[in-house]
């Protein structure tokens, strides 16, 4: 079982729709969760971080975390063609310990104009 | 603030040659990570330094790979001898530990390495 799993996609959504990206993780003691966006040929760019169960909103982006289900998601409202990229889910272990971050393989999002 | 700086941006060399990749983390960050990214395997952690000390090098593929961090503002990843299967994009990232929570990693622009 992979430590962090994502559907590779591509996920195609029409412009203006809500894009829903999902991620599951295997380590129950994970404490920090991040979503990175990576445009083709570019480096990963942090867009959201979440540490507590529930929702966290930032502009058009909402991260959702459910530690009991070991599930984290990213919602993108009013999707734009510029949102077309690969989205990487990243999970980090307990705050007091080793800082290792494990990345999923990413979900490719295509927003169709 | 300047971000993570990597050099070179592109490197093309022949099999068997030594390759050295360089990274300058964000000032004040005490954790540094080297990653390799390929289409097949995604983003893989190679090695992680905390306060200039290697903490986890379990991702280093084999003895041909080595990494150093002689001070808080500089790190190198060396491949000797290089092989075609080492072709990938190599990213350096840094982060800090401030307050209660863990801080996210900030990535450099990467080095696109091609071994012929």
JSON list of N, CA and C in Angstrom, two decimals, chain A residues 75-105:
[
{"chain": "A", "resi": 75, "resn": "UNK", "atom": "N", "xyz": [-10.86, 21.24, -2.79]},
{"chain": "A", "resi": 75, "resn": "UNK", "atom": "CA", "xyz": [-11.91, 21.70, -3.68]},
{"chain": "A", "resi": 75, "resn": "UNK", "atom": "C", "xyz": [-11.49, 23.02, -4.30]},
{"chain": "A", "resi": 76, "resn": "UNK", "atom": "N", "xyz": [-11.69, 23.13, -5.59]},
{"chain": "A", "resi": 76, "resn": "UNK", "atom": "CA", "xyz": [-11.40, 24.37, -6.30]},
{"chain": "A", "resi": 76, "resn": "UNK", "atom": "C", "xyz": [-12.72, 24.85, -6.89]},
{"chain": "A", "resi": 77, "resn": "UNK", "atom": "N", "xyz": [-13.20, 25.96, -6.36]},
{"chain": "A", "resi": 77, "resn": "UNK", "atom": "CA", "xyz": [-14.47, 26.52, -6.87]},
{"chain": "A", "resi": 77, "resn": "UNK", "atom": "C", "xyz": [-14.19, 27.42, -8.07]},
{"chain": "A", "resi": 78, "resn": "UNK", "atom": "N", "xyz": [-15.22, 27.55, -8.92]},
{"chain": "A", "resi": 78, "resn": "UNK", "atom": "CA", "xyz": [-15.11, 28.43, -10.09]},
{"chain": "A", "resi": 78, "resn": "UNK", "atom": "C", "xyz": [-13.80, 28.15, -10.83]},
{"chain": "A", "resi": 79, "resn": "UNK", "atom": "N", "xyz": [-13.60, 26.90, -11.20]},
{"chain": "A", "resi": 79, "resn": "UNK", "atom": "CA", "xyz": [-12.35, 26.48, -11.84]},
{"chain": "A", "resi": 79, "resn": "UNK", "atom": "C", "xyz": [-12.06, 27.31, -13.08]},
{"chain": "A", "resi": 80, "resn": "UNK", "atom": "N", "xyz": [-10.79, 27.65, -13.25]},
{"chain": "A", "resi": 80, "resn": "UNK", "atom": "CA", "xyz": [-10.33, 28.44, -14.37]},
{"chain": "A", "resi": 80, "resn": "UNK", "atom": "C", "xyz": [-9.31, 27.62, -15.19]},
{"chain": "A", "resi": 81, "resn": "UNK", "atom": "N", "xyz": [-9.20, 27.91, -16.48]},
{"chain": "A", "resi": 81, "resn": "UNK", "atom": "CA", "xyz": [-8.18, 27.21, -17.27]},
{"chain": "A", "resi": 81, "resn": "UNK", "atom": "C", "xyz": [-6.78, 27.31, -16.65]},
{"chain": "A", "resi": 82, "resn": "UNK", "atom": "N", "xyz": [-6.51, 28.41, -15.96]},
{"chain": "A", "resi": 82, "resn": "UNK", "atom": "CA", "xyz": [-5.19, 28.58, -15.31]},
{"chain": "A", "resi": 82, "resn": "UNK", "atom": "C", "xyz": [-4.99, 27.64, -14.14]},
{"chain": "A", "resi": 83, "resn": "UNK", "atom": "N", "xyz": [-6.06, 26.97, -13.71]},
{"chain": "A", "resi": 83, "resn": "UNK", "atom": "CA", "xyz": [-5.92, 25.96, -12.64]},
{"chain": "A", "resi": 83, "resn": "UNK", "atom": "C", "xyz": [-5.43, 24.63, -13.18]},
{"chain": "A", "resi": 84, "resn": "UNK", "atom": "N", "xyz": [-5.37, 24.50, -14.49]},
{"chain": "A", "resi": 84, "resn": "UNK", "atom": "CA", "xyz": [-4.92, 23.24, -15.10]},
{"chain": "A", "resi": 84, "resn": "UNK", "atom": "C", "xyz": [-3.47, 23.00, -14.72]},
{"chain": "A", "resi": 85, "resn": "UNK", "atom": "N", "xyz": [-3.26, 21.92, -13.99]},
{"chain": "A", "resi": 85, "resn": "UNK", "atom": "CA", "xyz": [-1.93, 21.60, -13.45]},
{"chain": "A", "resi": 85, "resn": "UNK", "atom": "C", "xyz": [-2.03, 20.23, -12.79]},
{"chain": "A", "resi": 86, "resn": "UNK", "atom": "N", "xyz": [-0.91, 19.77, -12.27]},
{"chain": "A", "resi": 86, "resn": "UNK", "atom": "CA", "xyz": [-0.91, 18.57, -11.44]},
{"chain": "A", "resi": 86, "resn": "UNK", "atom": "C", "xyz": [-0.91, 18.99, -9.98]},
{"chain": "A", "resi": 87, "resn": "UNK", "atom": "N", "xyz": [-1.78, 18.38, -9.19]},
{"chain": "A", "resi": 87, "resn": "UNK", "atom": "CA", "xyz": [-1.92, 18.72, -7.78]},
{"chain": "A", "resi": 87, "resn": "UNK", "atom": "C", "xyz": [-1.37, 17.58, -6.94]},
{"chain": "A", "resi": 88, "resn": "UNK", "atom": "N", "xyz": [-0.39, 17.92, -6.12]},
{"chain": "A", "resi": 88, "resn": "UNK", "atom": "CA", "xyz": [0.29, 16.94, -5.28]},
{"chain": "A", "resi": 88, "resn": "UNK", "atom": "C", "xyz": [-0.20, 17.06, -3.84]},
{"chain": "A", "resi": 89, "resn": "UNK", "atom": "N", "xyz": [-0.57, 15.94, -3.27]},
{"chain": "A", "resi": 89, "resn": "UNK", "atom": "CA", "xyz": [-0.92, 15.87, -1.86]},
{"chain": "A", "resi": 89, "resn": "UNK", "atom": "C", "xyz": [0.35, 15.47, -1.09]},
{"chain": "A", "resi": 90, "resn": "UNK", "atom": "N", "xyz": [0.61, 16.12, 0.02]},
{"chain": "A", "resi": 90, "resn": "UNK", "atom": "CA", "xyz": [1.80, 15.81, 0.82]},
{"chain": "A", "resi": 90, "resn": "UNK", "atom": "C", "xyz": [1.41, 15.66, 2.28]},
{"chain": "A", "resi": 91, "resn": "UNK", "atom": "N", "xyz": [2.02, 14.70, 2.94]},
{"chain": "A", "resi": 91, "resn": "UNK", "atom": "CA", "xyz": [1.67, 14.37, 4.32]},
{"chain": "A", "resi": 91, "resn": "UNK", "atom": "C", "xyz": [2.94, 14.31, 5.15]},
{"chain": "A", "resi": 92, "resn": "UNK", "atom": "N", "xyz": [2.89, 14.93, 6.32]},
{"chain": "A", "resi": 92, "resn": "UNK", "atom": "CA", "xyz": [4.04, 14.95, 7.21]},
{"chain": "A", "resi": 92, "resn": "UNK", "atom": "C", "xyz": [3.70, 14.31, 8.55]},
{"chain": "A", "resi": 93, "resn": "UNK", "atom": "N", "xyz": [4.69, 13.68, 9.16]},
{"chain": "A", "resi": 93, "resn": "UNK", "atom": "CA", "xyz": [4.51, 12.97, 10.42]},
{"chain": "A", "resi": 93, "resn": "UNK", "atom": "C", "xyz": [4.31, 13.88, 11.61]},
{"chain": "A", "resi": 94, "resn": "UNK", "atom": "N", "xyz": [4.39, 13.33, 12.81]},
{"chain": "A", "resi": 94, "resn": "UNK", "atom": "CA", "xyz": [4.11, 14.08, 14.03]},
{"chain": "A", "resi": 94, "resn": "UNK", "atom": "C", "xyz": [5.00, 15.31, 14.18]},
{"chain": "A", "resi": 95, "resn": "UNK", "atom": "N", "xyz": [4.44, 16.34, 14.79]},
{"chain": "A", "resi": 95, "resn": "UNK", "atom": "CA", "xyz": [5.14, 17.61, 14.92]},
{"chain": "A", "resi": 95, "resn": "UNK", "atom": "C", "xyz": [6.47, 17.47, 15.64]},
{"chain": "A", "resi": 96, "resn": "UNK", "atom": "N", "xyz": [6.50, 16.62, 16.68]},
{"chain": "A", "resi": 96, "resn": "UNK", "atom": "CA", "xyz": [7.71, 16.57, 17.48]},
{"chain": "A", "resi": 96, "resn": "UNK", "atom": "C", "xyz": [8.80, 15.71, 16.90]},
{"chain": "A", "resi": 97, "resn": "UNK", "atom": "N", "xyz": [8.51, 15.03, 15.84]},
{"chain": "A", "resi": 97, "resn": "UNK", "atom": "CA", "xyz": [9.49, 14.06, 15.36]},
{"chain": "A", "resi": 97, "resn": "UNK", "atom": "C", "xyz": [10.10, 14.43, 14.03]},
{"chain": "A", "resi": 98, "resn": "UNK", "atom": "N", "xyz": [10.46, 13.42, 13.32]},
{"chain": "A", "resi": 98, "resn": "UNK", "atom": "CA", "xyz": [11.10, 13.51, 12.01]},
{"chain": "A", "resi": 98, "resn": "UNK", "atom": "C", "xyz": [10.23, 14.29, 11.05]},
{"chain": "A", "resi": 99, "resn": "UNK", "atom": "N", "xyz": [10.86, 15.14, 10.28]},
{"chain": "A", "resi": 99, "resn": "UNK", "atom": "CA", "xyz": [10.16, 16.05, 9.41]},
{"chain": "A", "resi": 99, "resn": "UNK", "atom": "C", "xyz": [9.82, 15.48, 8.03]},
{"chain": "A", "resi": 100, "resn": "UNK", "atom": "N", "xyz": [9.96, 14.20, 7.84]},
{"chain": "A", "resi": 100, "resn": "UNK", "atom": "CA", "xyz": [9.79, 13.66, 6.49]},
{"chain": "A", "resi": 100, "resn": "UNK", "atom": "C", "xyz": [8.40, 13.96, 5.96]},
{"chain": "A", "resi": 101, "resn": "UNK", "atom": "N", "xyz": [8.35, 14.38, 4.73]},
{"chain": "A", "resi": 101, "resn": "UNK", "atom": "CA", "xyz": [7.11, 14.61, 4.01]},
{"chain": "A", "resi": 101, "resn": "UNK", "atom": "C", "xyz": [7.02, 13.58, 2.89]},
{"chain": "A", "resi": 102, "resn": "UNK", "atom": "N", "xyz": [5.88, 12.96, 2.79]},
{"chain": "A", "resi": 102, "resn": "UNK", "atom": "CA", "xyz": [5.66, 11.99, 1.70]},
{"chain": "A", "resi": 102, "resn": "UNK", "atom": "C", "xyz": [4.67, 12.58, 0.72]},
{"chain": "A", "resi": 103, "resn": "UNK", "atom": "N", "xyz": [5.02, 12.54, -0.54]},
{"chain": "A", "resi": 103, "resn": "UNK", "atom": "CA", "xyz": [4.16, 13.09, -1.58]},
{"chain": "A", "resi": 103, "resn": "UNK", "atom": "C", "xyz": [3.42, 11.98, -2.31]},
{"chain": "A", "resi": 104, "resn": "UNK", "atom": "N", "xyz": [2.19, 12.29, -2.70]},
{"chain": "A", "resi": 104, "resn": "UNK", "atom": "CA", "xyz": [1.50, 11.43, -3.64]},
{"chain": "A", "resi": 104, "resn": "UNK", "atom": "C", "xyz": [2.03, 11.68, -5.03]},
{"chain": "A", "resi": 105, "resn": "UNK", "atom": "N", "xyz": [1.60, 10.86, -5.98]},
{"chain": "A", "resi": 105, "resn": "UNK", "atom": "CA", "xyz": [2.09, 10.99, -7.35]},
{"chain": "A", "resi": 105, "resn": "UNK", "atom": "C", "xyz": [1.36, 12.07, -8.13]}
]
